[in-house]
Amino acid sequence: MTEPAAPTTSESGLLGVRDVGFSLERFPPTPDLAGLVERHWLVSWDLPPGQDASVTLLPHPCVNLVLDGGRLAVSGVGRDRFTYGYRESGRVFGVKFRPGAFLPFLRAPVSHITDAVLPAGQLWGPAADRLATRMTAAPGVDDLVRLVEAFLRERRPPHDPQVELVGRIVVALLHDRTISRVDDVTQRFGISPRTLQRLFQRYVGVSPKWVLRRYRLHEAAAALAREQHRPWAEVAAELGYFDQSHFIRDFTTAVGLTPAAYAQACLQSRAPVSA
């Protein structure tokens, strides 16, 4: 029996509080695509007429295929947080690829689409536009998953052992707290720093240092939202940040608030999110 693919992303990413009327659901891929797809996701909302709301996200090091407003797009790894505004009622469906797993579909370095969004038709031609039309008309999430998985299955690329190597490295970055520096990765996997950097730029689109820092900041934001009274310095040390000024700088740059201010904002909202 094939072992289930280990998670290569966390379930953290939404910052602050979830507005009323907004929901996020996640769905596993079928086993034959699990080595390439981390999960499918669906956000939906239903607000009173004239009411606006928004959510802020701190992206994962993943490429997503996103259906939004009838348009299907490939969204590269986003390095900065972004805010998504919504009103009335609607939904957005996405396929989150495992870090490194989109390169065989793109057939070019994933760094070419970092911080970029391109129409799916630019990659797959008119077939992507037809898929968008069919998915927009799909009544439920099971239909969305079935349609997009059939599309990907028809275009499934040849096996690439480098995708598996990147996946093993990312799993270690996500789950192993003893890894606090890129040097720890090179020693663990027996590859040179330069080879590791090239591998990540080509397959993931960002550096291994960026991935490690992003995952730790996801954990920090989730912990501060969940335990608002917990000293942020304790959270920082637990995540391997022994230089408090370094942690404050990284957290503030990524989240837009200092750790203390973020915890206070979550406390005032009384509706912390770790999603």
Short mmCIF file of N, CA, C and O in Angstrom, two decimals, residues 90-174:
data_model
loop_
_atom_site.label_atom_id
_atom_site.label_comp_id
_atom_site.label_asym_id
_atom_site.label_seq_id
_atom_site.Cartn_x
_atom_site.Cartn_y
_atom_site.Cartn_z
N GLY A 90 -20.72 34.75 -3.04
CA GLY A 90 -19.85 34.24 -4.09
C GLY A 90 -18.96 33.14 -3.57
O GLY A 90 -19.06 32.71 -2.41
N ARG A 91 -18.08 32.67 -4.45
CA ARG A 91 -17.17 31.60 -4.07
C ARG A 91 -15.91 31.70 -4.93
O ARG A 91 -15.92 32.23 -6.04
N VAL A 92 -14.82 31.18 -4.37
CA VAL A 92 -13.56 31.05 -5.10
C VAL A 92 -13.05 29.64 -4.82
O VAL A 92 -13.00 29.21 -3.66
N PHE A 93 -12.68 28.94 -5.89
CA PHE A 93 -12.19 27.58 -5.75
C PHE A 93 -10.74 27.54 -6.20
O PHE A 93 -10.34 28.23 -7.15
N GLY A 94 -9.93 26.74 -5.50
CA GLY A 94 -8.53 26.67 -5.87
C GLY A 94 -7.94 25.28 -5.70
O GLY A 94 -8.45 24.45 -4.94
N VAL A 95 -6.88 25.05 -6.44
CA VAL A 95 -6.06 23.84 -6.32
C VAL A 95 -4.69 24.30 -5.83
O VAL A 95 -4.02 25.07 -6.50
N LYS A 96 -4.31 23.85 -4.66
CA LYS A 96 -3.00 24.21 -4.10
C LYS A 96 -2.02 23.08 -4.43
O LYS A 96 -2.15 21.96 -3.92
N PHE A 97 -1.04 23.38 -5.28
CA PHE A 97 -0.04 22.38 -5.64
C PHE A 97 1.03 22.31 -4.55
O PHE A 97 1.29 23.31 -3.85
N ARG A 98 1.63 21.16 -4.40
CA ARG A 98 2.73 21.03 -3.45
C ARG A 98 3.90 21.90 -3.89
O ARG A 98 4.10 22.10 -5.10
N PRO A 99 4.66 22.44 -2.95
CA PRO A 99 5.84 23.21 -3.34
C PRO A 99 6.73 22.40 -4.28
O PRO A 99 7.11 21.28 -3.97
N GLY A 100 7.04 22.97 -5.42
CA GLY A 100 7.88 22.29 -6.40
C GLY A 100 7.14 21.47 -7.42
O GLY A 100 7.69 21.11 -8.46
N ALA A 101 5.86 21.16 -7.15
CA ALA A 101 5.15 20.20 -8.00
C ALA A 101 4.52 20.81 -9.24
O ALA A 101 4.01 20.09 -10.09
N PHE A 102 4.56 22.14 -9.36
CA PHE A 102 3.95 22.74 -10.54
C PHE A 102 4.94 22.88 -11.70
O PHE A 102 4.53 23.05 -12.85
N LEU A 103 6.24 22.77 -11.42
CA LEU A 103 7.21 22.94 -12.50
C LEU A 103 6.98 21.99 -13.66
O LEU A 103 7.06 22.41 -14.82
N PRO A 104 6.68 20.71 -13.45
CA PRO A 104 6.45 19.83 -14.60
C PRO A 104 5.28 20.27 -15.48
O PRO A 104 5.26 19.98 -16.67
N PHE A 105 4.28 20.96 -14.90
CA PHE A 105 3.19 21.50 -15.70
C PHE A 105 3.63 22.78 -16.43
O PHE A 105 3.30 22.99 -17.59
N LEU A 106 4.38 23.62 -15.73
CA LEU A 106 4.81 24.89 -16.28
C LEU A 106 5.91 24.72 -17.32
O LEU A 106 5.99 25.48 -18.29
N ARG A 107 6.79 23.73 -17.08
CA ARG A 107 7.92 23.45 -17.96
C ARG A 107 8.84 24.67 -18.10
O ARG A 107 9.37 24.96 -19.17
N ALA A 108 9.00 25.38 -17.01
CA ALA A 108 9.88 26.53 -16.92
C ALA A 108 10.13 26.78 -15.44
O ALA A 108 9.37 26.30 -14.59
N PRO A 109 11.20 27.47 -15.07
CA PRO A 109 11.43 27.75 -13.65
C PRO A 109 10.23 28.43 -13.01
O PRO A 109 9.68 29.40 -13.55
N VAL A 110 9.82 27.94 -11.86
CA VAL A 110 8.65 28.50 -11.17
C VAL A 110 8.93 29.93 -10.71
O VAL A 110 7.99 30.71 -10.53
N SER A 111 10.20 30.29 -10.57
CA SER A 111 10.53 31.67 -10.21
C SER A 111 10.04 32.65 -11.27
O SER A 111 9.87 33.84 -10.98
N HIS A 112 9.77 32.19 -12.50
CA HIS A 112 9.27 33.07 -13.56
C HIS A 112 7.88 33.60 -13.24
O HIS A 112 7.48 34.63 -13.78
N ILE A 113 7.14 32.89 -12.38
CA ILE A 113 5.78 33.36 -12.05
C ILE A 113 5.65 33.74 -10.58
O ILE A 113 4.53 33.93 -10.09
N THR A 114 6.75 33.86 -9.86
CA THR A 114 6.68 34.31 -8.47
C THR A 114 6.11 35.73 -8.44
O THR A 114 6.51 36.59 -9.23
N ASP A 115 5.15 35.96 -7.56
CA ASP A 115 4.46 37.25 -7.43
C ASP A 115 3.68 37.62 -8.68
O ASP A 115 3.39 38.80 -8.91
N ALA A 116 3.33 36.64 -9.50
CA ALA A 116 2.60 36.91 -10.74
C ALA A 116 1.38 36.02 -10.85
O ALA A 116 1.31 34.94 -10.25
N VAL A 117 0.43 36.47 -11.63
CA VAL A 117 -0.78 35.70 -11.93
C VAL A 117 -0.94 35.70 -13.45
O VAL A 117 -0.88 36.75 -14.08
N LEU A 118 -1.11 34.51 -14.04
CA LEU A 118 -1.31 34.45 -15.48
C LEU A 118 -2.57 33.68 -15.80
O LEU A 118 -2.92 32.72 -15.09
N PRO A 119 -3.29 34.08 -16.84
CA PRO A 119 -4.48 33.32 -17.24
C PRO A 119 -4.12 31.88 -17.55
O PRO A 119 -3.09 31.62 -18.19
N ALA A 120 -4.94 30.96 -17.11
CA ALA A 120 -4.64 29.55 -17.35
C ALA A 120 -4.57 29.25 -18.84
O ALA A 120 -3.84 28.36 -19.27
N GLY A 121 -5.32 30.02 -19.64
CA GLY A 121 -5.28 29.82 -21.07
C GLY A 121 -3.92 30.11 -21.68
O GLY A 121 -3.59 29.59 -22.75
N GLN A 122 -3.14 30.93 -21.00
CA GLN A 122 -1.79 31.22 -21.50
C GLN A 122 -0.89 30.00 -21.39
O GLN A 122 0.06 29.85 -22.15
N LEU A 123 -1.22 29.12 -20.45
CA LEU A 123 -0.44 27.89 -20.27
C LEU A 123 -1.04 26.73 -21.04
O LEU A 123 -0.31 25.94 -21.65
N TRP A 124 -2.37 26.60 -21.00
CA TRP A 124 -3.02 25.42 -21.55
C TRP A 124 -3.92 25.69 -22.76
O TRP A 124 -4.57 24.78 -23.25
N GLY A 125 -3.99 26.93 -23.20
CA GLY A 125 -4.76 27.24 -24.39
C GLY A 125 -6.27 27.23 -24.17
O GLY A 125 -6.75 27.32 -23.04
N PRO A 126 -7.04 27.10 -25.27
CA PRO A 126 -8.51 27.17 -25.17
C PRO A 126 -9.12 26.12 -24.24
O PRO A 126 -10.22 26.33 -23.73
N ALA A 127 -8.42 25.00 -24.04
CA ALA A 127 -8.97 23.97 -23.14
C ALA A 127 -9.17 24.52 -21.73
O ALA A 127 -10.11 24.13 -21.03
N ALA A 128 -8.29 25.43 -21.30
CA ALA A 128 -8.43 26.02 -19.97
C ALA A 128 -9.65 26.93 -19.90
O ALA A 128 -10.33 26.98 -18.87
N ASP A 129 -9.94 27.63 -20.98
CA ASP A 129 -11.13 28.48 -21.00
C ASP A 129 -12.40 27.63 -20.96
O ASP A 129 -13.38 28.00 -20.29
N ARG A 130 -12.38 26.52 -21.67
CA ARG A 130 -13.55 25.62 -21.62
C ARG A 130 -13.72 25.04 -20.23
O ARG A 130 -14.85 24.91 -19.73
N LEU A 131 -12.61 24.71 -19.57
CA LEU A 131 -12.68 24.20 -18.20
C LEU A 131 -13.26 25.25 -17.28
O LEU A 131 -14.11 24.94 -16.42
N ALA A 132 -12.85 26.50 -17.42
CA ALA A 132 -13.37 27.57 -16.58
C ALA A 132 -14.88 27.70 -16.74
O ALA A 132 -15.61 27.89 -15.74
N THR A 133 -15.37 27.59 -17.96
CA THR A 133 -16.81 27.69 -18.20
C THR A 133 -17.55 26.56 -17.51
O THR A 133 -18.60 26.77 -16.87
N ARG A 134 -17.02 25.35 -17.63
CA ARG A 134 -17.67 24.19 -17.02
C ARG A 134 -17.62 24.27 -15.50
O ARG A 134 -18.61 23.93 -14.81
N MET A 135 -16.50 24.71 -14.96
CA MET A 135 -16.38 24.81 -13.50
C MET A 135 -17.29 25.90 -12.95
O MET A 135 -17.87 25.75 -11.86
N THR A 136 -17.42 27.00 -13.65
CA THR A 136 -18.28 28.09 -13.19
C THR A 136 -19.72 27.62 -13.07
O THR A 136 -20.47 28.04 -12.18
N ALA A 137 -20.12 26.72 -13.97
CA ALA A 137 -21.49 26.21 -13.96
C ALA A 137 -21.68 25.04 -13.00
O ALA A 137 -22.81 24.61 -12.77
N ALA A 138 -20.58 24.51 -12.44
CA ALA A 138 -20.67 23.35 -11.55
C ALA A 138 -21.44 23.72 -10.28
O ALA A 138 -21.13 24.73 -9.64
N PRO A 139 -22.42 22.91 -9.88
CA PRO A 139 -23.24 23.26 -8.73
C PRO A 139 -22.57 23.06 -7.37
O PRO A 139 -22.90 23.75 -6.41
N GLY A 140 -21.64 22.09 -7.27
CA GLY A 140 -21.07 21.79 -5.96
C GLY A 140 -19.59 21.52 -6.03
O GLY A 140 -19.00 21.38 -7.11
N VAL A 141 -18.98 21.41 -4.85
CA VAL A 141 -17.53 21.24 -4.80
C VAL A 141 -17.09 19.90 -5.36
O VAL A 141 -16.01 19.80 -5.97
N ASP A 142 -17.90 18.86 -5.21
CA ASP A 142 -17.53 17.56 -5.79
C ASP A 142 -17.38 17.66 -7.30
O ASP A 142 -16.47 17.06 -7.89
N ASP A 143 -18.25 18.44 -7.92
CA ASP A 143 -18.17 18.63 -9.37
C ASP A 143 -16.93 19.43 -9.74
O ASP A 143 -16.26 19.13 -10.74
N LEU A 144 -16.61 20.44 -8.94
CA LEU A 144 -15.42 21.24 -9.20
C LEU A 144 -14.16 20.38 -9.13
O LEU A 144 -13.29 20.45 -10.00
N VAL A 145 -14.08 19.57 -8.10
CA VAL A 145 -12.91 18.70 -7.92
C VAL A 145 -12.82 17.71 -9.07
O VAL A 145 -11.74 17.48 -9.65
N ARG A 146 -13.94 17.11 -9.43
CA ARG A 146 -13.94 16.12 -10.51
C ARG A 146 -13.47 16.73 -11.83
O ARG A 146 -12.64 16.15 -12.55
N LEU A 147 -13.96 17.91 -12.14
CA LEU A 147 -13.60 18.55 -13.41
C LEU A 147 -12.12 18.92 -13.46
O LEU A 147 -11.43 18.64 -14.44
N VAL A 148 -11.63 19.55 -12.39
CA VAL A 148 -10.24 20.02 -12.44
C VAL A 148 -9.27 18.84 -12.34
O VAL A 148 -8.20 18.86 -12.98
N GLU A 149 -9.62 17.81 -11.59
CA GLU A 149 -8.72 16.65 -11.51
C GLU A 149 -8.66 15.90 -12.84
O GLU A 149 -7.58 15.44 -13.23
N ALA A 150 -9.77 15.81 -13.54
CA ALA A 150 -9.75 15.17 -14.85
C ALA A 150 -8.87 15.96 -15.81
O ALA A 150 -8.10 15.39 -16.60
N PHE A 151 -8.95 17.27 -15.73
CA PHE A 151 -8.13 18.15 -16.57
C PHE A 151 -6.64 17.95 -16.27
O PHE A 151 -5.82 17.80 -17.19
N LEU A 152 -6.29 17.92 -15.00
CA LEU A 152 -4.89 17.74 -14.62
C LEU A 152 -4.40 16.34 -14.95
O LEU A 152 -3.25 16.15 -15.37
N ARG A 153 -5.26 15.36 -14.76
CA ARG A 153 -4.88 13.98 -15.04
C ARG A 153 -4.54 13.79 -16.52
O ARG A 153 -3.60 13.08 -16.87
N GLU A 154 -5.31 14.44 -17.39
CA GLU A 154 -5.05 14.35 -18.83
C GLU A 154 -3.72 14.99 -19.21
O GLU A 154 -3.13 14.64 -20.23
N ARG A 155 -3.26 15.93 -18.37
CA ARG A 155 -2.03 16.65 -18.66
C ARG A 155 -0.92 16.30 -17.67
O ARG A 155 0.07 17.02 -17.56
N ARG A 156 -1.11 15.21 -16.96
CA ARG A 156 -0.14 14.82 -15.95
C ARG A 156 1.24 14.66 -16.58
O ARG A 156 1.41 13.91 -17.55
N PRO A 157 2.24 15.35 -16.06
CA PRO A 157 3.57 15.29 -16.66
C PRO A 157 4.31 14.01 -16.28
O PRO A 157 3.92 13.30 -15.35
N PRO A 158 5.39 13.70 -16.98
CA PRO A 158 6.21 12.54 -16.62
C PRO A 158 6.78 12.70 -15.20
O PRO A 158 6.93 13.82 -14.69
N HIS A 159 7.09 11.57 -14.60
CA HIS A 159 7.66 11.58 -13.25
C HIS A 159 8.96 12.37 -13.21
O HIS A 159 9.81 12.24 -14.10
N ASP A 160 9.10 13.21 -12.21
CA ASP A 160 10.31 14.01 -12.02
C ASP A 160 10.82 13.76 -10.60
O ASP A 160 10.20 14.22 -9.63
N PRO A 161 11.93 13.05 -10.43
CA PRO A 161 12.42 12.74 -9.08
C PRO A 161 12.80 13.99 -8.29
O PRO A 161 12.81 13.95 -7.05
N GLN A 162 13.08 15.08 -8.97
CA GLN A 162 13.42 16.31 -8.25
C GLN A 162 12.22 16.86 -7.48
O GLN A 162 12.38 17.50 -6.44
N VAL A 163 11.01 16.63 -8.00
CA VAL A 163 9.81 17.05 -7.28
C VAL A 163 9.73 16.33 -5.93
O VAL A 163 9.40 16.94 -4.90
N GLU A 164 10.06 15.04 -5.93
CA GLU A 164 10.04 14.29 -4.68
C GLU A 164 11.11 14.78 -3.71
O GLU A 164 10.88 14.87 -2.50
N LEU A 165 12.30 15.11 -4.22
CA LEU A 165 13.36 15.63 -3.37
C LEU A 165 12.94 16.94 -2.74
O LEU A 165 13.10 17.15 -1.52
N VAL A 166 12.41 17.84 -3.55
CA VAL A 166 11.94 19.12 -3.00
C VAL A 166 10.87 18.87 -1.95
O VAL A 166 10.87 19.51 -0.89
N GLY A 167 9.98 17.93 -2.21
CA GLY A 167 8.93 17.63 -1.24
C GLY A 167 9.48 17.15 0.09
O GLY A 167 9.02 17.56 1.15
N ARG A 168 10.50 16.29 0.04
CA ARG A 168 11.10 15.80 1.29
C ARG A 168 11.77 16.95 2.06
O ARG A 168 11.68 17.01 3.29
N ILE A 169 12.41 17.84 1.34
CA ILE A 169 13.06 18.97 2.00
C ILE A 169 12.02 19.89 2.63
O ILE A 169 12.18 20.34 3.77
N VAL A 170 10.94 20.16 1.90
CA VAL A 170 9.90 21.05 2.42
C VAL A 170 9.22 20.44 3.63
O VAL A 170 8.90 21.15 4.60
N VAL A 171 8.99 19.14 3.62
CA VAL A 171 8.41 18.48 4.79
C VAL A 171 9.31 18.70 6.01
O VAL A 171 8.82 18.99 7.12
N ALA A 172 10.61 18.59 5.82
CA ALA A 172 11.54 18.82 6.93
C ALA A 172 11.48 20.28 7.40
O ALA A 172 11.47 20.56 8.60
N LEU A 173 11.42 21.22 6.46
CA LEU A 173 11.34 22.64 6.83
C LEU A 173 10.07 22.93 7.62
O LEU A 173 10.07 23.73 8.56
N LEU A 174 8.98 22.26 7.24
CA LEU A 174 7.70 22.51 7.90
C LEU A 174 7.61 21.87 9.27
O LEU A 174 7.13 22.50 10.22
#
